[in-house]
XYZ file of C-alpha atoms in Angstrom:
343
model
C -0.210 -23.693 13.456
C 0.981 -19.858 12.844
C 4.030 -18.468 11.379
C 5.567 -15.164 11.629
C 7.177 -13.764 8.492
C 9.587 -10.779 8.313
C 10.931 -9.228 5.194
C 13.106 -6.217 4.683
C 10.221 -3.761 3.392
C 7.548 -4.840 5.739
C 6.288 -7.846 8.418
C 3.589 -9.837 8.370
C 2.287 -11.814 11.663
C -0.204 -14.268 12.813
C -0.940 -16.228 9.823
C -1.703 -19.993 8.956
C 1.797 -21.853 7.969
C -0.209 -23.508 4.924
C -0.699 -20.402 3.208
C 2.725 -18.135 3.893
C 4.956 -18.543 0.825
C 7.284 -16.937 -1.401
C 7.022 -17.833 -5.094
C 10.167 -17.105 -7.377
C 9.894 -15.033 -10.562
C 11.192 -16.263 -13.760
C 14.605 -14.343 -14.366
C 14.641 -11.712 -17.027
C 15.829 -12.658 -20.381
C 19.688 -12.132 -20.695
C 20.250 -9.478 -23.223
C 22.942 -6.432 -23.678
C 20.657 -4.323 -21.741
C 17.603 -6.519 -20.317
C 15.878 -3.579 -18.411
C 15.673 -1.157 -21.146
C 14.979 -3.945 -23.765
C 11.936 -5.236 -21.481
C 10.697 -1.814 -20.634
C 10.777 -0.746 -24.217
C 8.802 -4.101 -25.317
C 6.343 -3.588 -22.570
C 5.572 -0.331 -23.390
C 4.186 -1.384 -26.809
C 1.849 -3.755 -25.044
C -1.700 -2.782 -24.397
C -2.093 -2.876 -20.845
C -5.894 -3.396 -20.527
C -6.941 -6.553 -18.783
C -7.656 -8.414 -22.105
C -4.433 -8.112 -23.413
C -2.652 -8.943 -20.316
C -4.771 -12.121 -19.840
C -2.931 -13.362 -23.202
C 0.433 -11.935 -22.406
C 1.709 -13.481 -18.903
C 5.372 -12.522 -20.263
C 4.674 -9.012 -18.895
C 5.968 -10.363 -15.387
C 9.464 -10.985 -17.163
C 10.025 -7.088 -16.467
C 10.548 -7.762 -12.784
C 13.644 -9.465 -11.316
C 14.064 -12.410 -8.849
C 12.984 -11.644 -5.340
C 15.982 -10.912 -3.354
C 16.952 -9.971 -0.026
C 18.591 -6.293 -0.593
C 15.038 -4.811 -0.945
C 14.943 -4.815 -5.072
C 11.904 -7.141 -4.952
C 9.709 -9.099 -2.650
C 6.199 -10.651 -2.866
C 4.196 -12.998 -0.973
C 0.678 -14.554 -0.591
C -1.242 -15.634 2.520
C -5.043 -16.254 3.829
C -6.785 -15.905 7.027
C -7.878 -18.675 9.248
C -11.145 -20.273 7.872
C -10.389 -19.246 4.217
C -12.660 -16.279 4.274
C -10.333 -13.509 2.937
C -6.779 -13.967 1.007
C -3.973 -11.355 0.520
C -0.980 -10.933 -1.957
C 1.735 -8.185 -1.736
C 4.441 -7.152 -4.089
C 7.074 -4.405 -3.704
C 9.542 -3.330 -6.408
C 12.430 -0.692 -5.874
C 11.742 -0.069 -9.656
C 14.090 2.828 -11.289
C 14.801 4.201 -7.646
C 18.337 3.953 -6.233
C 16.663 3.407 -2.846
C 13.500 1.501 -1.306
C 11.475 3.975 0.680
C 8.142 1.827 0.363
C 7.149 -0.180 3.453
C 4.104 -2.296 3.964
C 2.716 -3.935 7.083
C -0.078 -6.880 7.196
C -1.594 -8.239 10.436
C -3.978 -10.390 11.348
C -5.564 -11.651 14.748
C -8.201 -11.809 17.317
C -8.947 -9.208 19.590
C -12.001 -9.576 22.305
C -13.422 -12.181 20.047
C -13.279 -9.996 16.829
C -11.189 -11.148 13.756
C -9.012 -8.184 13.177
C -6.923 -7.719 9.713
C -4.755 -4.805 9.310
C -3.029 -3.771 5.882
C -0.776 -0.669 5.397
C 1.138 0.978 2.684
C 3.799 3.524 3.578
C 5.555 5.521 1.037
C 8.630 7.672 2.514
C 9.979 10.739 1.134
C 13.279 12.426 1.892
C 14.701 8.902 3.453
C 13.129 5.882 4.634
C 12.880 6.261 8.150
C 9.379 7.716 8.773
C 8.027 4.777 6.604
C 9.946 2.232 8.391
C 8.674 3.775 11.753
C 5.151 3.491 10.642
C 5.807 -0.005 9.569
C 7.290 -0.972 13.111
C 4.592 1.182 15.100
C 1.448 2.213 13.573
C -0.423 -0.942 14.008
C 0.992 -1.948 16.975
C -0.125 1.444 18.804
C -3.524 1.162 17.065
C -4.484 -2.573 18.552
C -3.369 -1.286 22.075
C -5.472 1.992 21.825
C -8.412 1.050 24.645
C -11.237 2.114 21.969
C -10.038 0.053 19.143
C -12.881 -2.298 19.022
C -15.503 0.018 20.593
C -14.812 3.421 18.598
C -12.353 2.108 15.742
C -12.422 5.355 13.981
C -11.435 7.664 16.901
C -8.734 4.823 17.768
C -7.315 5.240 14.380
C -7.256 9.066 14.062
C -5.657 9.089 17.553
C -3.192 6.554 16.848
C -2.207 7.975 13.405
C -1.308 11.188 15.375
C 0.181 9.759 18.286
C 2.787 7.778 16.077
C 3.303 10.961 14.330
C 4.347 12.568 17.492
C 6.455 9.568 18.650
C 8.250 9.479 15.321
C 9.015 13.157 15.639
C 10.148 12.897 19.197
C 12.617 10.025 18.224
C 14.081 12.109 15.713
C 14.453 15.281 17.554
C 18.437 14.991 17.838
C 18.709 14.155 14.274
C 19.222 16.678 11.124
C 16.969 14.378 8.980
C 13.556 15.649 8.119
C 11.854 12.682 5.974
C 8.448 11.938 6.113
C 5.841 9.270 4.679
C 2.293 8.616 3.838
C 0.339 6.085 5.333
C -2.622 4.040 3.555
C -4.582 1.544 5.695
C -7.535 -0.734 5.844
C -8.648 -2.204 8.719
C -11.134 -5.129 9.060
C -13.020 -5.407 12.349
C -15.464 -8.435 11.999
C -17.439 -7.284 8.731
C -16.482 -3.669 9.174
C -13.796 -1.882 7.085
C -12.372 1.209 7.986
C -9.904 2.830 5.452
C -7.676 5.888 6.423
C -5.157 7.889 4.380
C -2.505 10.647 5.190
C -0.948 11.690 1.981
C -1.151 10.273 -1.589
C -1.113 6.497 -1.260
C -4.384 5.110 -2.025
C -6.910 2.442 -1.430
C -9.727 1.388 -3.639
C -12.367 -1.430 -3.471
C -13.678 -3.460 -6.304
C -17.449 -3.735 -5.595
C -19.763 -5.605 -7.970
C -16.890 -5.119 -10.702
C -16.874 -1.401 -9.830
C -13.314 0.710 -8.851
C -14.513 2.570 -5.953
C -11.930 4.891 -4.299
C -12.210 4.775 -0.273
C -9.390 7.454 0.050
C -8.903 10.760 -1.519
C -5.297 12.019 -2.079
C -4.063 14.694 0.015
C -2.623 17.194 -2.517
C -1.775 21.019 -2.066
C -4.062 21.899 -4.981
C -7.110 20.433 -3.235
C -9.276 23.442 -2.630
C -10.038 22.244 1.116
C -6.468 21.136 1.748
C -5.202 24.433 0.357
C -7.610 26.468 2.571
C -6.671 24.556 5.661
C -2.876 25.075 4.771
C -3.291 28.850 3.952
C -5.115 29.419 7.226
C -2.454 27.917 9.133
C -0.109 30.498 7.751
C 1.360 28.455 4.994
C 1.645 28.770 1.186
C 0.913 26.650 -1.695
C 3.033 27.423 -4.915
C 3.846 25.871 -8.189
C 7.147 24.188 -8.315
C 7.051 21.601 -11.188
C 3.827 20.741 -9.262
C 1.900 22.056 -6.724
C 3.747 22.113 -3.083
C 3.445 23.112 0.482
C 6.108 25.980 0.804
C 7.360 25.169 -2.553
C 8.902 21.802 -1.248
C 6.363 19.164 -0.414
C 4.142 17.848 -3.084
C 1.232 16.410 -0.581
C -0.478 18.147 1.816
C -0.465 15.631 4.729
C 2.010 13.441 5.945
C 3.999 11.617 9.046
C 7.098 13.407 9.842
C 8.332 16.550 7.904
C 8.937 18.440 11.201
C 9.735 21.821 9.259
C 6.248 21.993 7.892
C 4.456 20.192 10.534
C 2.130 23.287 11.108
C 0.781 22.837 7.673
C 1.264 19.154 6.869
C -0.525 17.149 9.234
C -1.031 13.341 10.144
C -4.658 13.797 11.052
C -6.050 10.805 8.585
C -9.328 10.907 6.504
C -11.433 7.945 7.350
C -13.891 6.238 5.488
C -16.040 2.999 6.782
C -18.200 0.550 5.119
C -19.943 -2.687 6.088
C -18.614 -5.674 3.872
C -20.981 -7.313 1.915
C -21.351 -9.799 -0.739
C -20.566 -7.194 -3.543
C -17.063 -6.738 -2.062
C -14.606 -8.677 -4.268
C -11.175 -7.139 -3.251
C -9.517 -4.266 -2.047
C -6.050 -2.717 -3.660
C -3.782 -0.490 -1.645
C -0.707 0.998 -3.319
C 1.924 3.690 -3.210
C 1.820 6.414 -5.676
C 4.386 4.573 -7.836
C 1.181 2.720 -9.089
C -1.494 5.249 -8.997
C 0.570 7.888 -10.859
C 0.176 5.823 -14.042
C -2.426 3.146 -13.078
C -5.928 4.612 -13.000
C -8.336 3.090 -10.465
C -10.567 1.265 -13.055
C -7.496 -0.064 -15.018
C -6.158 -1.555 -11.401
C -9.513 -3.456 -10.846
C -9.456 -4.732 -14.581
C -5.854 -6.175 -13.953
C -6.664 -7.615 -10.640
C -9.734 -9.461 -11.873
C -7.435 -11.259 -14.517
C -5.847 -13.346 -11.752
C -7.422 -15.570 -9.288
C -4.653 -15.427 -6.618
C -4.232 -12.145 -4.612
C -0.280 -12.409 -5.035
C -0.457 -12.804 -8.821
C -2.652 -9.828 -9.121
C -0.271 -7.684 -6.785
C 2.777 -9.168 -9.001
C 0.598 -8.056 -12.385
C -0.151 -4.637 -11.033
C 3.724 -3.829 -9.976
C 4.784 -4.860 -13.447
C 1.903 -2.894 -15.334
C 2.841 0.287 -13.327
C 6.530 -0.444 -14.308
C 5.724 -0.698 -17.996
C 3.702 2.186 -17.883
C 6.750 4.521 -16.982
C 6.391 4.499 -13.387
C 9.840 6.103 -11.983
C 8.980 5.525 -8.307
C 9.050 2.658 -5.903
C 5.982 0.402 -6.417
C 4.396 -1.333 -3.382
C 0.861 -2.885 -3.483
C -1.372 -5.066 -1.437
C -4.215 -7.113 -2.850
C -7.038 -8.359 -0.306
C -9.587 -10.692 -1.810
C -12.912 -11.589 -0.063
C -14.160 -15.207 -0.572
C -17.939 -14.947 0.446
C -19.565 -18.364 1.658
C -16.491 -20.325 0.567
C -14.884 -22.617 2.805
C -11.492 -22.404 0.989
C -10.257 -20.370 -1.792
C -8.398 -21.997 -4.769
C -4.887 -23.226 -3.522
C -2.149 -20.581 -4.002
C 0.817 -21.781 -6.381
C 3.802 -23.441 -4.358
C 7.401 -24.121 -5.429
């Protein structure tokens, strides 16, 4: 039996009912100022994998899951048990939530297809929410999605950007968003990114980035921007036109000539050495190196628990941004992964 799950910051479709669940977190201990106290305490913790293995209470820094977008998490698995994933999305210290995510699994032309995406908005949440609603929908409808997946991804990214800009042409807003997506078609993995969200894999215990952040100070990106008539300048960090701290994005109409939504795409065949994928917004990557993210995720059997722990570690390390991550685990030649915790 299949079930569709919808939450404020993302939606999930076509999953087996047995694995869709939302676990409750333990409430933060009551004290005069619980957030500051938890944060100060956690900063004194070592956040390497071994230390966190001994300190399950690191998750106490996160609030209960709720409906107002402050925090949500969940876990699920594909039919057949070859793949399971978990997600965690936390507003953190920000007053508003601009991170969105999307997860889809289905069969297309006889192929098992899984799609995972992180969308980190800036200047507002409209662009990120639009991507959550439309990017994968556009991709799976592309006539070459199965036969030429890389071309389909590239064209769907750019078409979705054009559609978003058209939908906002009568507004005064000029927000934008990143996108980091992982698409599995059978045993072939395609990772695409626009902006500074990131996707890594753990392969034979090693952290391997499958995307490179689009920053204005990247030599190739700076050359592209300046060739288009733009300028990269220092304003607290390197920025396009002194405004935007990333060199590619969806939206951002005023900078569109320079800040494109053309993705960089890497593809790999999934083999026995693939252990898991981590996709996350820069609220995680700004404070958690790739290698540490792999070490943290390795301490948890279930991907939801791994995603929750990564979120908590990023917050404890001082992340001032929204924090959203997805962990996808592969179960090679296993009939069934260990059962998820249920309440």
